[in-house]
N, CA, C and O atoms as a Tripos MOL2 file, in Angstrom:
@<TRIPOS>MOLECULE
protein
  308   307    77     0     0
PROTEIN
NO_CHARGES

@<TRIPOS>ATOM
      1 N           0.8090   -1.1950    0.0000 N.3       1 MET1
      2 CA          0.0000    0.0000    0.0000 C.3       1 MET1
      3 C           0.8510    1.2570    0.0000 C.2       1 MET1
      4 O           0.5210    2.2120   -0.7030 O.2       1 MET1
      5 N           1.9220    1.2880    0.7540 N.am      2 THR2
      6 CA          2.7290    2.4890    0.8180 C.3       2 THR2
      7 C           3.4370    2.7550   -0.5080 C.2       2 THR2
      8 O           3.6690    3.9100   -0.8640 O.2       2 THR2
      9 N           3.7770    1.7090   -1.2300 N.am      3 ARG3
     10 CA          4.4040    1.9160   -2.5470 C.3       3 ARG3
     11 C           3.4330    2.5660   -3.5050 C.2       3 ARG3
     12 O           3.8020    3.4360   -4.2940 O.2       3 ARG3
     13 N           2.1770    2.1330   -3.4280 N.am      4 ARG4
     14 CA          1.1650    2.7230   -4.3030 C.3       4 ARG4
     15 C           0.9410    4.1980   -3.9590 C.2       4 ARG4
     16 O           0.8060    5.0300   -4.8570 O.2       4 ARG4
     17 N           0.9030    4.5150   -2.6980 N.am      5 SER5
     18 CA          0.6760    5.9090   -2.3070 C.3       5 SER5
     19 C           1.8720    6.7850   -2.6950 C.2       5 SER5
     20 O           1.6970    7.9390   -3.0870 O.2       5 SER5
     21 N           3.0750    6.2420   -2.5870 N.am      6 ILE6
     22 CA          4.2640    6.9880   -3.0080 C.3       6 ILE6
     23 C           4.2480    7.2080   -4.5100 C.2       6 ILE6
     24 O           4.5680    8.2950   -4.9910 O.2       6 ILE6
     25 N           3.8720    6.1660   -5.2530 N.am      7 ALA7
     26 CA          3.8030    6.2760   -6.7120 C.3       7 ALA7
     27 C           2.7350    7.2840   -7.1190 C.2       7 ALA7
     28 O           2.9430    8.0740   -8.0400 O.2       7 ALA7
     29 N           1.5950    7.2600   -6.4390 N.am      8 LEU8
     30 CA          0.5160    8.1960   -6.7300 C.3       8 LEU8
     31 C           0.9470    9.6350   -6.4210 C.2       8 LEU8
     32 O           0.6700   10.5490   -7.1980 O.2       8 LEU8
     33 N           1.6160    9.8270   -5.3000 N.am      9 ALA9
     34 CA          2.0910   11.1630   -4.9380 C.3       9 ALA9
     35 C           3.1140   11.6680   -5.9540 C.2       9 ALA9
     36 O           3.1090   12.8470   -6.3100 O.2       9 ALA9
     37 N           3.9850   10.7840   -6.4180 N.am     10 ALA10
     38 CA          4.9810   11.1770   -7.4240 C.3      10 ALA10
     39 C           4.3080   11.5440   -8.7380 C.2      10 ALA10
     40 O           4.7170   12.4980   -9.3990 O.2      10 ALA10
     41 N           3.2810   10.7960   -9.1210 N.am     11 ALA11
     42 CA          2.5660   11.0800  -10.3620 C.3      11 ALA11
     43 C           1.8550   12.4250  -10.2880 C.2      11 ALA11
     44 O           1.8640   13.1860  -11.2560 O.2      11 ALA11
     45 N           1.2460   12.7180   -9.1600 N.am     12 VAL12
     46 CA          0.5560   13.9960   -8.9740 C.3      12 VAL12
     47 C           1.5620   15.1480   -9.0190 C.2      12 VAL12
     48 O           1.2970   16.1860   -9.6240 O.2      12 VAL12
     49 N           2.7010   14.9620   -8.3840 N.am     13 ALA13
     50 CA          3.7260   16.0040   -8.3710 C.3      13 ALA13
     51 C           4.2520   16.2610   -9.7860 C.2      13 ALA13
     52 O           4.4570   17.4120  -10.1700 O.2      13 ALA13
     53 N           4.4680   15.2110  -10.5490 N.am     14 MET14
     54 CA          4.9860   15.3650  -11.9180 C.3      14 MET14
     55 C           3.9670   16.0350  -12.8160 C.2      14 MET14
     56 O           4.3410   16.8320  -13.6760 O.2      14 MET14
     57 N           2.6870   15.7340  -12.6400 N.am     15 SER15
     58 CA          1.6710   16.3730  -13.4760 C.3      15 SER15
     59 C           1.6220   17.8710  -13.1990 C.2      15 SER15
     60 O           1.4080   18.6600  -14.1190 O.2      15 SER15
     61 N           1.8170   18.2730  -11.9530 N.am     16 GLY16
     62 CA          1.8620   19.7010  -11.6120 C.3      16 GLY16
     63 C           3.0480   20.3890  -12.2480 C.2      16 GLY16
     64 O           2.9350   21.5240  -12.7110 O.2      16 GLY16
     65 N           4.1890   19.7130  -12.2740 N.am     17 VAL17
     66 CA          5.3930   20.2750  -12.8930 C.3      17 VAL17
     67 C           5.1960   20.4250  -14.3890 C.2      17 VAL17
     68 O           5.5630   21.4490  -14.9660 O.2      17 VAL17
     69 N           4.6200   19.4150  -15.0190 N.am     18 LEU18
     70 CA          4.3950   19.4720  -16.4630 C.3      18 LEU18
     71 C           3.4030   20.5710  -16.8290 C.2      18 LEU18
     72 O           3.5650   21.2480  -17.8440 O.2      18 LEU18
     73 N           2.3830   20.7450  -16.0060 N.am     19 LEU19
     74 CA          1.4030   21.7980  -16.2560 C.3      19 LEU19
     75 C           2.0580   23.1690  -16.1460 C.2      19 LEU19
     76 O           1.8140   24.0340  -16.9870 O.2      19 LEU19
     77 N           2.8740   23.3790  -15.1410 N.am     20 ALA20
     78 CA          3.5560   24.6610  -14.9560 C.3      20 ALA20
     79 C           4.5350   24.9200  -16.0980 C.2      20 ALA20
     80 O           4.6700   26.0620  -16.5370 O.2      20 ALA20
     81 N           5.2120   23.9000  -16.5840 N.am     21 THR21
     82 CA          6.1510   24.0500  -17.6930 C.3      21 THR21
     83 C           5.4130   24.4470  -18.9630 C.2      21 THR21
     84 O           5.9010   25.2810  -19.7250 O.2      21 THR21
     85 N           4.2580   23.8670  -19.1970 N.am     22 GLY22
     86 CA          3.4680   24.2100  -20.3810 C.3      22 GLY22
     87 C           3.0230   25.6580  -20.3580 C.2      22 GLY22
     88 O           3.0210   26.3140  -21.4000 O.2      22 GLY22
     89 N           2.6480   26.1700  -19.2090 N.am     23 GLN23
     90 CA          2.2280   27.5590  -19.1080 C.3      23 GLN23
     91 C           3.4020   28.5020  -19.3040 C.2      23 GLN23
     92 O           3.2560   29.5530  -19.9280 O.2      23 GLN23
     93 N           4.5580   28.1400  -18.7810 N.am     24 ALA24
     94 CA          5.7460   28.9810  -18.9500 C.3      24 ALA24
     95 C           6.1590   29.0220  -20.4070 C.2      24 ALA24
     96 O           6.6060   30.0620  -20.8900 O.2      24 ALA24
     97 N           6.0210   27.9240  -21.1130 N.am     25 THR25
     98 CA          6.3730   27.8820  -22.5260 C.3      25 THR25
     99 C           5.4410   28.7670  -23.3380 C.2      25 THR25
    100 O           5.8850   29.4610  -24.2530 O.2      25 THR25
    101 N           4.1590   28.7500  -23.0150 N.am     26 ALA26
    102 CA          3.2070   29.5910  -23.7360 C.3      26 ALA26
    103 C           3.5360   31.0660  -23.5380 C.2      26 ALA26
    104 O           3.4160   31.8550  -24.4750 O.2      26 ALA26
    105 N           3.9400   31.4430  -22.3540 N.am     27 THR27
    106 CA          4.2980   32.8270  -22.0780 C.3      27 THR27
    107 C           5.5540   33.2250  -22.8510 C.2      27 THR27
    108 O           5.6190   34.3200  -23.4110 O.2      27 THR27
    109 N           6.5240   32.3620  -22.8820 N.am     28 SER28
    110 CA          7.7590   32.7080  -23.5730 C.3      28 SER28
    111 C           7.5370   32.8420  -25.0740 C.2      28 SER28
    112 O           8.1950   33.6640  -25.7110 O.2      28 SER28
    113 N           6.6330   32.0630  -25.6580 N.am     29 HIS29
    114 CA          6.3310   32.1970  -27.0780 C.3      29 HIS29
    115 C           5.6870   33.5480  -27.3650 C.2      29 HIS29
    116 O           5.9760   34.1690  -28.3870 O.2      29 HIS29
    117 N           4.8160   34.0050  -26.4710 N.am     30 ALA30
    118 CA          4.1730   35.3030  -26.6630 C.3      30 ALA30
    119 C           5.2040   36.4240  -26.5970 C.2      30 ALA30
    120 O           5.1340   37.3820  -27.3660 O.2      30 ALA30
    121 N           6.1570   36.3060  -25.6820 N.am     31 GLN31
    122 CA          7.1870   37.3300  -25.5720 C.3      31 GLN31
    123 C           8.0960   37.3000  -26.7870 C.2      31 GLN31
    124 O           8.5400   38.3490  -27.2530 O.2      31 GLN31
    125 N           8.3760   36.1220  -27.3030 N.am     32 THR32
    126 CA          9.2430   36.0000  -28.4690 C.3      32 THR32
    127 C           8.5730   36.6060  -29.6910 C.2      32 THR32
    128 O           9.2270   37.2780  -30.4880 O.2      32 THR32
    129 N           7.2770   36.3770  -29.8450 N.am     33 ARG33
    130 CA          6.5660   36.9490  -30.9880 C.3      33 ARG33
    131 C           6.6140   38.4670  -30.9590 C.2      33 ARG33
    132 O           6.7090   39.0980  -32.0120 O.2      33 ARG33
    133 N           6.5510   39.0610  -29.7890 N.am     34 ALA34
    134 CA          6.5740   40.5100  -29.6720 C.3      34 ALA34
    135 C           7.9430   41.0780  -30.0470 C.2      34 ALA34
    136 O           8.0350   42.2470  -30.4220 O.2      34 ALA34
    137 N           8.9790   40.2980  -29.9580 N.am     35 ALA35
    138 CA         10.3270   40.7700  -30.2220 C.3      35 ALA35
    139 C          10.7950   40.4850  -31.6500 C.2      35 ALA35
    140 O          11.9760   40.6620  -31.9520 O.2      35 ALA35
    141 N           9.9060   40.0540  -32.5220 N.am     36 LYS36
    142 CA         10.2980   39.7340  -33.8870 C.3      36 LYS36
    143 C          10.0280   40.8990  -34.8240 C.2      36 LYS36
    144 O           9.1650   41.7310  -34.5450 O.2      36 LYS36
    145 N          10.7580   40.9700  -35.9370 N.am     37 PRO37
    146 CA         10.5330   42.0180  -36.9190 C.3      37 PRO37
    147 C           9.2250   41.7930  -37.6550 C.2      37 PRO37
    148 O           8.6890   40.6860  -37.5970 O.2      37 PRO37
    149 N           8.6980   42.7700  -38.3300 N.am     38 PRO38
    150 CA          9.2510   44.1030  -38.5340 C.3      38 PRO38
    151 C           8.8970   45.0610  -37.3970 C.2      38 PRO38
    152 O           7.7740   45.0620  -36.8920 O.2      38 PRO38
    153 N           9.8650   45.8620  -37.0160 N.am     39 PHE39
    154 CA          9.6950   46.8440  -35.9630 C.3      39 PHE39
    155 C           9.2230   48.1700  -36.5630 C.2      39 PHE39
    156 O           9.4290   48.4100  -37.7520 O.2      39 PHE39
    157 N           8.5990   49.0290  -35.7670 N.am     40 PRO40
    158 CA          8.1530   50.3310  -36.2740 C.3      40 PRO40
    159 C           9.3310   51.2290  -36.6690 C.2      40 PRO40
    160 O          10.3940   51.1800  -36.0510 O.2      40 PRO40
    161 N           9.1290   52.0390  -37.6960 N.am     41 TYR41
    162 CA         10.1670   52.9330  -38.2210 C.3      41 TYR41
    163 C          10.5750   53.9750  -37.1880 C.2      41 TYR41
    164 O          11.7580   54.2780  -37.0380 O.2      41 TYR41
    165 N           9.5990   54.5200  -36.4800 N.am     42 VAL42
    166 CA          9.8720   55.5630  -35.4850 C.3      42 VAL42
    167 C          10.7620   55.0120  -34.3720 C.2      42 VAL42
    168 O          11.6730   55.6970  -33.9050 O.2      42 VAL42
    169 N          10.5000   53.7850  -33.9520 N.am     43 ASP43
    170 CA         11.3310   53.1760  -32.9160 C.3      43 ASP43
    171 C          12.7540   52.9720  -33.4110 C.2      43 ASP43
    172 O          13.7050   53.1090  -32.6420 O.2      43 ASP43
    173 N          12.9050   52.6470  -34.6810 N.am     44 CYS44
    174 CA         14.2310   52.4710  -35.2600 C.3      44 CYS44
    175 C          15.0160   53.7750  -35.1870 C.2      44 CYS44
    176 O          16.1760   53.7830  -34.7740 O.2      44 CYS44
    177 N          14.3920   54.8660  -35.5850 N.am     45 ILE45
    178 CA         15.0620   56.1750  -35.5640 C.3      45 ILE45
    179 C          15.5200   56.5140  -34.1370 C.2      45 ILE45
    180 O          16.6530   56.9460  -33.9240 O.2      45 ILE45
    181 N          14.6240   56.3120  -33.1710 N.am     46 LYS46
    182 CA         14.9610   56.6250  -31.7770 C.3      46 LYS46
    183 C          16.1330   55.7860  -31.2870 C.2      46 LYS46
    184 O          17.0500   56.3090  -30.6540 O.2      46 LYS46
    185 N          16.1100   54.4940  -31.5730 N.am     47 GLU47
    186 CA         17.1740   53.6020  -31.0930 C.3      47 GLU47
    187 C          18.5140   53.8960  -31.7550 C.2      47 GLU47
    188 O          19.5530   53.8500  -31.0970 O.2      47 GLU47
    189 N          18.5000   54.1980  -33.0480 N.am     48 VAL48
    190 CA         19.7610   54.5010  -33.7430 C.3      48 VAL48
    191 C          20.3690   55.7770  -33.1710 C.2      48 VAL48
    192 O          21.5780   55.8470  -32.9460 O.2      48 VAL48
    193 N          19.5410   56.7720  -32.9390 N.am     49 LYS49
    194 CA         20.0480   58.0210  -32.3670 C.3      49 LYS49
    195 C          20.6050   57.7970  -30.9590 C.2      49 LYS49
    196 O          21.6390   58.3570  -30.5940 O.2      49 LYS49
    197 N          19.9080   56.9700  -30.1750 N.am     50 LYS50
    198 CA         20.3160   56.7370  -28.7960 C.3      50 LYS50
    199 C          21.5830   55.8790  -28.7280 C.2      50 LYS50
    200 O          22.5160   56.2150  -27.9990 O.2      50 LYS50
    201 N          21.6250   54.7840  -29.4750 N.am     51 GLN51
    202 CA         22.7410   53.8590  -29.3620 C.3      51 GLN51
    203 C          23.9850   54.3120  -30.1060 C.2      51 GLN51
    204 O          25.1060   54.1040  -29.6430 O.2      51 GLN51
    205 N          23.7820   54.9340  -31.2680 N.am     52 HIS52
    206 CA         24.9330   55.2860  -32.1020 C.3      52 HIS52
    207 C          25.2270   56.7810  -32.1190 C.2      52 HIS52
    208 O          26.1950   57.2240  -32.7370 O.2      52 HIS52
    209 N          24.3850   57.5540  -31.4380 N.am     53 LYS53
    210 CA         24.5350   59.0110  -31.4180 C.3      53 LYS53
    211 C          24.6580   59.5590  -32.8360 C.2      53 LYS53
    212 O          25.5150   60.3950  -33.1230 O.2      53 LYS53
    213 N          23.7790   59.0690  -33.7200 N.am     54 ALA54
    214 CA         23.8060   59.4410  -35.1250 C.3      54 ALA54
    215 C          22.9660   60.6970  -35.3630 C.2      54 ALA54
    216 O          22.0750   61.0290  -34.5810 O.2      54 ALA54
    217 N          23.2720   61.3720  -36.4450 N.am     55 THR55
    218 CA         22.4790   62.5250  -36.8580 C.3      55 THR55
    219 C          21.1530   62.0270  -37.4280 C.2      55 THR55
    220 O          20.9690   60.8290  -37.6440 O.2      55 THR55
    221 N          20.2320   62.9640  -37.6680 N.am     56 ASP56
    222 CA         18.9360   62.5890  -38.2300 C.3      56 ASP56
    223 C          19.1000   61.9160  -39.5900 C.2      56 ASP56
    224 O          18.4600   60.9010  -39.8650 O.2      56 ASP56
    225 N          19.9440   62.4710  -40.4260 N.am     57 ALA57
    226 CA         20.1340   61.9160  -41.7700 C.3      57 ALA57
    227 C          20.7450   60.5110  -41.7080 C.2      57 ALA57
    228 O          20.3340   59.6190  -42.4500 O.2      57 ALA57
    229 N          21.7130   60.3210  -40.8320 N.am     58 ARG58
    230 CA         22.3690   59.0090  -40.7070 C.3      58 ARG58
    231 C          21.3920   57.9710  -40.1370 C.2      58 ARG58
    232 O          21.3860   56.8180  -40.5690 O.2      58 ARG58
    233 N          20.5750   58.3820  -39.1720 N.am     59 ALA59
    234 CA         19.5870   57.4740  -38.5920 C.3      59 ALA59
    235 C          18.5620   57.0470  -39.6430 C.2      59 ALA59
    236 O          18.1890   55.8760  -39.7070 O.2      59 ALA59
    237 N          18.1060   57.9950  -40.4670 N.am     60 LYS60
    238 CA         17.1600   57.6630  -41.5340 C.3      60 LYS60
    239 C          17.7850   56.7180  -42.5450 C.2      60 LYS60
    240 O          17.1260   55.7980  -43.0290 O.2      60 LYS60
    241 N          19.0530   56.9410  -42.8670 N.am     61 ASN61
    242 CA         19.7470   56.0850  -43.8180 C.3      61 ASN61
    243 C          19.8420   54.6490  -43.2910 C.2      61 ASN61
    244 O          19.5810   53.6940  -44.0220 O.2      61 ASN61
    245 N          20.2140   54.5110  -42.0310 N.am     62 ILE62
    246 CA         20.3260   53.1780  -41.4300 C.3      62 ILE62
    247 C          18.9670   52.4910  -41.4010 C.2      62 ILE62
    248 O          18.8630   51.3140  -41.7440 O.2      62 ILE62
    249 N          17.9310   53.2080  -40.9990 N.am     63 CYS63
    250 CA         16.5910   52.6140  -40.9180 C.3      63 CYS63
    251 C          16.0500   52.2740  -42.3030 C.2      63 CYS63
    252 O          15.3450   51.2770  -42.4650 O.2      63 CYS63
    253 N          16.3750   53.0950  -43.3040 N.am     64 ASN64
    254 CA         15.9420   52.7830  -44.6740 C.3      64 ASN64
    255 C          16.5960   51.4920  -45.1660 C.2      64 ASN64
    256 O          15.9640   50.7060  -45.8710 O.2      64 ASN64
    257 N          17.8460   51.2740  -44.8020 N.am     65 GLN65
    258 CA         18.5060   50.0240  -45.1770 C.3      65 GLN65
    259 C          17.8430   48.8360  -44.4850 C.2      65 GLN65
    260 O          17.7090   47.7670  -45.0810 O.2      65 GLN65
    261 N          17.4300   49.0180  -43.2370 N.am     66 LEU66
    262 CA         16.7540   47.9440  -42.5140 C.3      66 LEU66
    263 C          15.3560   47.6840  -43.0610 C.2      66 LEU66
    264 O          14.8590   46.5610  -42.9780 O.2      66 LEU66
    265 N          14.7090   48.7260  -43.6280 N.am     67 VAL67
    266 CA         13.4080   48.5370  -44.2790 C.3      67 VAL67
    267 C          13.5860   47.6310  -45.4950 C.2      67 VAL67
    268 O          12.7710   46.7400  -45.7300 O.2      67 VAL67
    269 N          14.6410   47.8550  -46.2620 N.am     68 LYS68
    270 CA         14.9040   47.0350  -47.4390 C.3      68 LYS68
    271 C          15.1410   45.5800  -47.0700 C.2      68 LYS68
    272 O          14.7910   44.6800  -47.8330 O.2      68 LYS68
    273 N          15.7410   45.3400  -45.8900 N.am     69 LYS69
    274 CA         16.0100   43.9760  -45.4410 C.3      69 LYS69
    275 C          14.7790   43.3230  -44.8000 C.2      69 LYS69
    276 O          14.7560   42.1120  -44.5800 O.2      69 LYS69
    277 N          13.7610   44.1310  -44.5060 N.am     70 GLY70
    278 CA         12.5300   43.5870  -43.9200 C.3      70 GLY70
    279 C          12.5010   43.6020  -42.4040 C.2      70 GLY70
    280 O          11.5880   43.0310  -41.8080 O.2      70 GLY70
    281 N          13.4640   44.2330  -41.7650 N.am     71 TRP71
    282 CA         13.5050   44.2650  -40.3120 C.3      71 TRP71
    283 C          12.6460   45.3860  -39.7360 C.2      71 TRP71
    284 O          12.2270   45.3250  -38.5800 O.2      71 TRP71
    285 N          12.3900   46.3960  -40.5370 N.am     72 ILE72
    286 CA         11.6360   47.5780  -40.0870 C.3      72 ILE72
    287 C          10.4580   47.7780  -41.0150 C.2      72 ILE72
    288 O          10.5630   47.5640  -42.2220 O.2      72 ILE72
    289 N           9.3190   48.1950  -40.4410 N.am     73 LYS73
    290 CA          8.1450   48.5410  -41.2550 C.3      73 LYS73
    291 C           8.4370   49.8530  -41.9550 C.2      73 LYS73
    292 O           9.0830   50.7250  -41.3750 O.2      73 LYS73
    293 N           7.9730   50.0180  -43.2000 N.am     74 PRO74
    294 CA          8.1670   51.2900  -43.8820 C.3      74 PRO74
    295 C           7.4740   52.4250  -43.1290 C.2      74 PRO74
    296 O           6.4700   52.1980  -42.4530 O.2      74 PRO74
    297 N           8.0150   53.6660  -43.2460 N.am     75 PRO75
    298 CA          7.4010   54.7850  -42.5290 C.3      75 PRO75
    299 C           6.0330   55.1290  -43.1100 C.2      75 PRO75
    300 O           5.7700   54.9230  -44.2950 O.2      75 PRO75
    301 N           5.1750   55.6580  -42.2460 N.am     76 LYS76
    302 CA          3.8520   56.0980  -42.6980 C.3      76 LYS76
    303 C           4.0150   57.4860  -43.2950 C.2      76 LYS76
    304 O           4.6610   58.3500  -42.7010 O.2      76 LYS76
    305 N           3.4460   57.6980  -44.4420 N.am     77 ARG77
    306 CA          3.5720   59.0210  -45.0970 C.3      77 ARG77
    307 C           2.2720   59.7100  -45.2110 C.2      77 ARG77
    308 O           2.2070   60.8230  -45.7330 O.2      77 ARG77
@<TRIPOS>BOND
     1     1     2 1
     2     2     3 1
     3     3     4 2
     4     3     5 am
     5     5     6 1
     6     6     7 1
     7     7     8 2
     8     7     9 am
     9     9    10 1
    10    10    11 1
    11    11    12 2
    12    11    13 am
    13    13    14 1
    14    14    15 1
    15    15    16 2
    16    15    17 am
    17    17    18 1
    18    18    19 1
    19    19    20 2
    20    19    21 am
    21    21    22 1
    22    22    23 1
    23    23    24 2
    24    23    25 am
    25    25    26 1
    26    26    27 1
    27    27    28 2
    28    27    29 am
    29    29    30 1
    30    30    31 1
    31    31    32 2
    32    31    33 am
    33    33    34 1
    34    34    35 1
    35    35    36 2
    36    35    37 am
    37    37    38 1
    38    38    39 1
    39    39    40 2
    40    39    41 am
    41    41    42 1
    42    42    43 1
    43    43    44 2
    44    43    45 am
    45    45    46 1
    46    46    47 1
    47    47    48 2
    48    47    49 am
    49    49    50 1
    50    50    51 1
    51    51    52 2
    52    51    53 am
    53    53    54 1
    54    54    55 1
    55    55    56 2
    56    55    57 am
    57    57    58 1
    58    58    59 1
    59    59    60 2
    60    59    61 am
    61    61    62 1
    62    62    63 1
    63    63    64 2
    64    63    65 am
    65    65    66 1
    66    66    67 1
    67    67    68 2
    68    67    69 am
    69    69    70 1
    70    70    71 1
    71    71    72 2
    72    71    73 am
    73    73    74 1
    74    74    75 1
    75    75    76 2
    76    75    77 am
    77    77    78 1
    78    78    79 1
    79    79    80 2
    80    79    81 am
    81    81    82 1
    82    82    83 1
    83    83    84 2
    84    83    85 am
    85    85    86 1
    86    86    87 1
    87    87    88 2
    88    87    89 am
    89    89    90 1
    90    90    91 1
    91    91    92 2
    92    91    93 am
    93    93    94 1
    94    94    95 1
    95    95    96 2
    96    95    97 am
    97    97    98 1
    98    98    99 1
    99    99   100 2
   100    99   101 am
   101   101   102 1
   102   102   103 1
   103   103   104 2
   104   103   105 am
   105   105   106 1
   106   106   107 1
   107   107   108 2
   108   107   109 am
   109   109   110 1
   110   110   111 1
   111   111   112 2
   112   111   113 am
   113   113   114 1
   114   114   115 1
   115   115   116 2
   116   115   117 am
   117   117   118 1
   118   118   119 1
   119   119   120 2
   120   119   121 am
   121   121   122 1
   122   122   123 1
   123   123   124 2
   124   123   125 am
   125   125   126 1
   126   126   127 1
   127   127   128 2
   128   127   129 am
   129   129   130 1
   130   130   131 1
   131   131   132 2
   132   131   133 am
   133   133   134 1
   134   134   135 1
   135   135   136 2
   136   135   137 am
   137   137   138 1
   138   138   139 1
   139   139   140 2
   140   139   141 am
   141   141   142 1
   142   142   143 1
   143   143   144 2
   144   143   145 am
   145   145   146 1
   146   146   147 1
   147   147   148 2
   148   147   149 am
   149   149   150 1
   150   150   151 1
   151   151   152 2
   152   151   153 am
   153   153   154 1
   154   154   155 1
   155   155   156 2
   156   155   157 am
   157   157   158 1
   158   158   159 1
   159   159   160 2
   160   159   161 am
   161   161   162 1
   162   162   163 1
   163   163   164 2
   164   163   165 am
   165   165   166 1
   166   166   167 1
   167   167   168 2
   168   167   169 am
   169   169   170 1
   170   170   171 1
   171   171   172 2
   172   171   173 am
   173   173   174 1
   174   174   175 1
   175   175   176 2
   176   175   177 am
   177   177   178 1
   178   178   179 1
   179   179   180 2
   180   179   181 am
   181   181   182 1
   182   182   183 1
   183   183   184 2
   184   183   185 am
   185   185   186 1
   186   186   187 1
   187   187   188 2
   188   187   189 am
   189   189   190 1
   190   190   191 1
   191   191   192 2
   192   191   193 am
   193   193   194 1
   194   194   195 1
   195   195   196 2
   196   195   197 am
   197   197   198 1
   198   198   199 1
   199   199   200 2
   200   199   201 am
   201   201   202 1
   202   202   203 1
   203   203   204 2
   204   203   205 am
   205   205   206 1
   206   206   207 1
   207   207   208 2
   208   207   209 am
   209   209   210 1
   210   210   211 1
   211   211   212 2
   212   211   213 am
   213   213   214 1
   214   214   215 1
   215   215   216 2
   216   215   217 am
   217   217   218 1
   218   218   219 1
   219   219   220 2
   220   219   221 am
   221   221   222 1
   222   222   223 1
   223   223   224 2
   224   223   225 am
   225   225   226 1
   226   226   227 1
   227   227   228 2
   228   227   229 am
   229   229   230 1
   230   230   231 1
   231   231   232 2
   232   231   233 am
   233   233   234 1
   234   234   235 1
   235   235   236 2
   236   235   237 am
   237   237   238 1
   238   238   239 1
   239   239   240 2
   240   239   241 am
   241   241   242 1
   242   242   243 1
   243   243   244 2
   244   243   245 am
   245   245   246 1
   246   246   247 1
   247   247   248 2
   248   247   249 am
   249   249   250 1
   250   250   251 1
   251   251   252 2
   252   251   253 am
   253   253   254 1
   254   254   255 1
   255   255   256 2
   256   255   257 am
   257   257   258 1
   258   258   259 1
   259   259   260 2
   260   259   261 am
   261   261   262 1
   262   262   263 1
   263   263   264 2
   264   263   265 am
   265   265   266 1
   266   266   267 1
   267   267   268 2
   268   267   269 am
   269   269   270 1
   270   270   271 1
   271   271   272 2
   272   271   273 am
   273   273   274 1
   274   274   275 1
   275   275   276 2
   276   275   277 am
   277   277   278 1
   278   278   279 1
   279   279   280 2
   280   279   281 am
   281   281   282 1
   282   282   283 1
   283   283   284 2
   284   283   285 am
   285   285   286 1
   286   286   287 1
   287   287   288 2
   288   287   289 am
   289   289   290 1
   290   290   291 1
   291   291   292 2
   292   291   293 am
   293   293   294 1
   294   294   295 1
   295   295   296 2
   296   295   297 am
   297   297   298 1
   298   298   299 1
   299   299   300 2
   300   299   301 am
   301   301   302 1
   302   302   303 1
   303   303   304 2
   304   303   305 am
   305   305   306 1
   306   306   307 1
   307   307   308 2
@<TRIPOS>SUBSTRUCTURE
     1 MET1         2 RESIDUE 1 A MET
     2 THR2         6 RESIDUE 1 A THR
     3 ARG3        10 RESIDUE 1 A ARG
     4 ARG4        14 RESIDUE 1 A ARG
     5 SER5        18 RESIDUE 1 A SER
     6 ILE6        22 RESIDUE 1 A ILE
     7 ALA7        26 RESIDUE 1 A ALA
     8 LEU8        30 RESIDUE 1 A LEU
     9 ALA9        34 RESIDUE 1 A ALA
    10 ALA10       38 RESIDUE 1 A ALA
    11 ALA11       42 RESIDUE 1 A ALA
    12 VAL12       46 RESIDUE 1 A VAL
    13 ALA13       50 RESIDUE 1 A ALA
    14 MET14       54 RESIDUE 1 A MET
    15 SER15       58 RESIDUE 1 A SER
    16 GLY16       62 RESIDUE 1 A GLY
    17 VAL17       66 RESIDUE 1 A VAL
    18 LEU18       70 RESIDUE 1 A LEU
    19 LEU19       74 RESIDUE 1 A LEU
    20 ALA20       78 RESIDUE 1 A ALA
    21 THR21       82 RESIDUE 1 A THR
    22 GLY22       86 RESIDUE 1 A GLY
    23 GLN23       90 RESIDUE 1 A GLN
    24 ALA24       94 RESIDUE 1 A ALA
    25 THR25       98 RESIDUE 1 A THR
    26 ALA26      102 RESIDUE 1 A ALA
    27 THR27      106 RESIDUE 1 A THR
    28 SER28      110 RESIDUE 1 A SER
    29 HIS29      114 RESIDUE 1 A HIS
    30 ALA30      118 RESIDUE 1 A ALA
    31 GLN31      122 RESIDUE 1 A GLN
    32 THR32      126 RESIDUE 1 A THR
    33 ARG33      130 RESIDUE 1 A ARG
    34 ALA34      134 RESIDUE 1 A ALA
    35 ALA35      138 RESIDUE 1 A ALA
    36 LYS36      142 RESIDUE 1 A LYS
    37 PRO37      146 RESIDUE 1 A PRO
    38 PRO38      150 RESIDUE 1 A PRO
    39 PHE39      154 RESIDUE 1 A PHE
    40 PRO40      158 RESIDUE 1 A PRO
    41 TYR41      162 RESIDUE 1 A TYR
    42 VAL42      166 RESIDUE 1 A VAL
    43 ASP43      170 RESIDUE 1 A ASP
    44 CYS44      174 RESIDUE 1 A CYS
    45 ILE45      178 RESIDUE 1 A ILE
    46 LYS46      182 RESIDUE 1 A LYS
    47 GLU47      186 RESIDUE 1 A GLU
    48 VAL48      190 RESIDUE 1 A VAL
    49 LYS49      194 RESIDUE 1 A LYS
    50 LYS50      198 RESIDUE 1 A LYS
    51 GLN51      202 RESIDUE 1 A GLN
    52 HIS52      206 RESIDUE 1 A HIS
    53 LYS53      210 RESIDUE 1 A LYS
    54 ALA54      214 RESIDUE 1 A ALA
    55 THR55      218 RESIDUE 1 A THR
    56 ASP56      222 RESIDUE 1 A ASP
    57 ALA57      226 RESIDUE 1 A ALA
    58 ARG58      230 RESIDUE 1 A ARG
    59 ALA59      234 RESIDUE 1 A ALA
    60 LYS60      238 RESIDUE 1 A LYS
    61 ASN61      242 RESIDUE 1 A ASN
    62 ILE62      246 RESIDUE 1 A ILE
    63 CYS63      250 RESIDUE 1 A CYS
    64 ASN64      254 RESIDUE 1 A ASN
    65 GLN65      258 RESIDUE 1 A GLN
    66 LEU66      262 RESIDUE 1 A LEU
    67 VAL67      266 RESIDUE 1 A VAL
    68 LYS68      270 RESIDUE 1 A LYS
    69 LYS69      274 RESIDUE 1 A LYS
    70 GLY70      278 RESIDUE 1 A GLY
    71 TRP71      282 RESIDUE 1 A TRP
    72 ILE72      286 RESIDUE 1 A ILE
    73 LYS73      290 RESIDUE 1 A LYS
    74 PRO74      294 RESIDUE 1 A PRO
    75 PRO75      298 RESIDUE 1 A PRO
    76 LYS76      302 RESIDUE 1 A LYS
    77 ARG77      306 RESIDUE 1 A ARG
């Protein structure tokens, strides 16, 4: 009887772990999707200026190159 109760307790514990792992995986997929391209053009300009201390013209040039590669959404006109 004690072996059965130990086995049952282990099975219940493992099912809880598997359930928690499945929920964590779903959350990480949602976060990963949010971090994928294409990113907004305005955000690109801000980040290039902040990280590279680039001028407006240089930031636009860099972001335009990234638009061609598909990493950035084209600007709204």
